[in-house]
Structure formats: structure tokens, C-alpha cells
Amino acid sequence: MKPTFVETSNVREFYGALNRVNQRGAVEACLVVVDGLPGLGKTTTIRQWVTQSGSIYLRAQKGWDYSWLIQEILTALSIDAKSIRGKRERFARVLDELTERSEKAQFENKTFGLVIDECDMISSRGEIMEAIRGISDLRYMPTILVGMGTLRDNLRRFPQIESRAPNKVTFRPASLDDARALIAGRCEVNVANDLSEFVWRLSKGFNREILEAIAHIERFGLRADPGPDGLTVADMAGQVLMNDRSTGKPICVPVAA
Amino acid sequence: MVDRHHPGKAPTALLQKLAGGLCLTIDQLAEDLDLTKRQVSDAAANLLRRNYLERMAIGCYQLTPEGLTAAAADEIIRSGPKGPRERARRVPDTFRQRAWTSMRMQRLFTVPDVVLEAARAEDADPVDNLRRYLQVLARTGYVKVSQHRVSGTAPTSNGYKRFLLAADTGPIAPVVLSKRPGIHDFNIGEDVLCTPL
């Protein structure tokens, strides 16, 4: 599989939300909420953005409290939390460091932000969410909260936070064009349109399943000799394409009667 | 008369003037070399940085033993670096920096996993670059190589090595040393050496 990052409509929507944050009118509206079902490419998109922008990435944990959050941010900023005594001093150091990095990124015309993945685990806890709001408010720094279904519902309990997050991105199942782009961008074998469509239909637009199908197509296609249009459904008849997400059973390409 | 506009002429002339081991004042030197006092002072500062000169009193200079040796060898002082760079240089936005950021997020990864997140269109050969980087990181103990590989799809593929980031020392990517086998870790401010290949 080619190690290429493919821009799907979900990725474009995410970058669009970041652009809207950069051009926002109300400076405090700097929160972005990203949600969607597992397997739609949220984490891959976010990680790719963090890697390219040099932003801070944190993965929320169940037992987080205020001190733990600050300690995690300090560690991510390469600062020894033990060397700073006192809550206030640690908080001040976090703000100083984030300001410095944010200004540097602005100077280079880049976006620097704080990403908190698996945010569902903490989104119902007022103390943590207020601390995140506090940090993002004081420096008006883009803060991206990533989660699944419950994140958006939980945020409704905190209107002061939800009002700062007008930019919400829901990762949706891939369209047929997205699936085709993903297959063309990642698969080392030329795939015909009918097989791409078949993969898209069976995967229900989930990137995880599409990638699984690409691996199976490559395994078969690199040993076969596909025609000029690429590997077709008929070529792959009887081959396993992916596993069913709900039953765990393998899904095979049907053999034509 | 000394060429006043050439960056190395005045320090070279001063070095030759003091070659006899005498201690001369700034006024005498300015008169003898046809330079202003400021130019003599700047030339002296240049020799001081090279440890060729010592100041016996305010405005009075004499050569050190190193300076006398340099004068005897007719050394010509030139502008530019005084020797090879001894510290590793940090370049902020390289492919390896992005790869390191990706490794810290993933912890357990293969080469394609990291290249997918870290590569840009302008990177010449990110796969080869990352392989060479991981080789050094593995030898210094920063990453561990799993005995089990992730299977590949090509007919003769040996699969992909799986790596584990064993030492996450901070956000700045370690830089491979060019003159010694090992890396310089900016996060801890130390060189971490390994056995040569």
C-alpha cells in the first residue's frame, strides 16, 4: 500500500474549519469540535495535521484532573513539570510556552493548536473542560476536541464552551468519489470502476474497511494480470475482500452465475 | 599601509607587529600600522578571540605563546569560521522532525505508517530517509525493533518491520551526528553514542 495521504471530503472539511477559525470575527470562538464514528479517518487526519504543523497532541485519559492535564501539556512541551512548583507557576509556564509557539507559528504563517483526542472521556467533566476553555481563551489558540458520538451532546451541558465552538466537523462515511480517490491514491494495483464501487458499497463508506479491501486487492492483484482498465469484480470473484464490521465474518466477491 | 577595508589584513599586521614578544600600546600600534585606534582595538579583539593575544594593561597588548607560534608560522588571519562546527545544528522543520513527532504519537509503527503522516511532496525519498534514521535510533536504543513483521502485499515481500519508540525524551527530534556514530538529543542536551556499523 502506498504511504500517501489522500485528501477526502472529510479532510477538506476539517481544513475548512481551521481556515474559518483563522478568519473568525470573535477571537474567543477558537474551539473546533471533530466527531464521527470510529473508522472514518479522524485520528489519521488529526495526526497528519499535528505532524505537519508541529501542534500539541494529547490523548485524554479517563482519570484526568486539572493537575494531570497541565502536567501532560508541560510534558508535551518538553518541560519537566517537577521543576516548577505550585499550580499557578505551572499554569503560567504553560501559557508562556504556548504563546511563544503560537506567535512563532503566526510569524511563519502556520496554524498552531492544541489537539485533545478521545475527548469523550472528559467531555462530561466540568473541571477539565473549563481548564481547556481557560487555556484556549487566554491565548485565543485554536483548540481541537476530537471524539465520537457523546462529545457534542456533552458539550451542550456547558453553553459557555459550546458557544466558543461554532466550527463543528462531523466525519461522514466516504462518498463514492472519496472511495475512488482513496483506492487510486493508496492501492498499488490499478482498480477498475466496478470494483471500486463494489468496495465502497460493502464498506459503507468506512475508511478502515476500504483500506482492508485495498490490502486484499493488492495481495491478489500483484499476483494476477489485470486488464488495461484495472482489476475488476469478475477478476476477484470468490476472493475475500474485507471482514464485516458487525458480524466479523469475511465478505467475498460474488462469483457471477 | 594596511588595507583598512579587508577583514583579515589588520589582525594579520598586528600579529606580525607583535611577533617579537614586545608589549605595545594602542597608540604606538596605531601609528606604526597607520590604523585608527578603533581599528587596532578591533584587530586586537579578533586575536583575543583566537587566544593569540593578552591585554597586559588597558590599551597595551602582548602575544601569548599560541600567538607567537602563529606569528612564527606566518599565519594569515581570515574572516569566516575558525574551525569545524562542534555542535549539532538544529533545523526546525525537516522530514525527520515531522517523522519524530509522528513516532511520538503512534509509539508502535512501521515505516509506511510514519511516512504517511510526515512526508511532503518536496521530500526526495522519505522512505529511505526514515529507514536510515531508524537504523541509528535503533542502535542508540531509542527505538526497538519487533521480531514480528507486519505482512506486506507484494508477492516476494518480507513484510514491514515494526518499531516501538522506547525513549521519548521530548518533542525535538534527535539529530544524527556526522563525525561520530550516534545522535545528539536536544531534549536532554547530550550526545548518545553507539557502536559503529
XYZ file of C-alpha atoms in Angstrom, chain A residues 1 179 182-183 186-189 191 195-196 198-203 206-221 231 236 239-243 251 253, chain B residues 153:
43
model
C 0.000 0.000 0.000
C -13.573 5.879 -2.070
C -8.601 6.596 -1.641
C -8.226 3.456 -3.774
C -3.189 4.104 -1.863
C -3.578 0.934 -3.907
C -0.541 -0.270 -5.831
C -2.791 -2.081 -8.308
C -8.563 -0.927 -9.889
C -14.583 -2.966 -8.170
C -14.119 0.495 -6.592
C -18.300 -2.601 -5.018
C -15.748 -1.868 -2.273
C -17.472 1.433 -1.477
C -20.890 -0.244 -1.215
C -19.676 -3.050 1.011
C -17.556 -0.833 3.230
C -15.789 3.454 6.298
C -12.130 4.182 5.530
C -10.955 1.336 7.750
C -12.862 -1.226 5.673
C -11.782 0.393 2.395
C -8.124 0.121 3.474
C -8.686 -3.506 4.417
C -10.141 -4.136 0.962
C -7.152 -2.386 -0.657
C -4.781 -4.778 1.142
C -6.753 -7.783 -0.179
C -6.924 -6.310 -3.693
C -3.147 -5.758 -3.685
C -2.439 -9.261 -2.435
C -4.476 -10.703 -5.282
C -3.742 -8.093 -7.963
C -8.754 -5.240 -11.632
C -11.624 -11.060 -7.980
C -11.748 -13.700 -3.149
C -12.113 -12.327 0.366
C -12.414 -8.525 0.277
C -12.936 -7.477 3.914
C -14.472 -8.526 7.192
C -17.045 -10.844 2.851
C -16.567 -11.019 -4.015
C 1.140 -7.437 -0.053
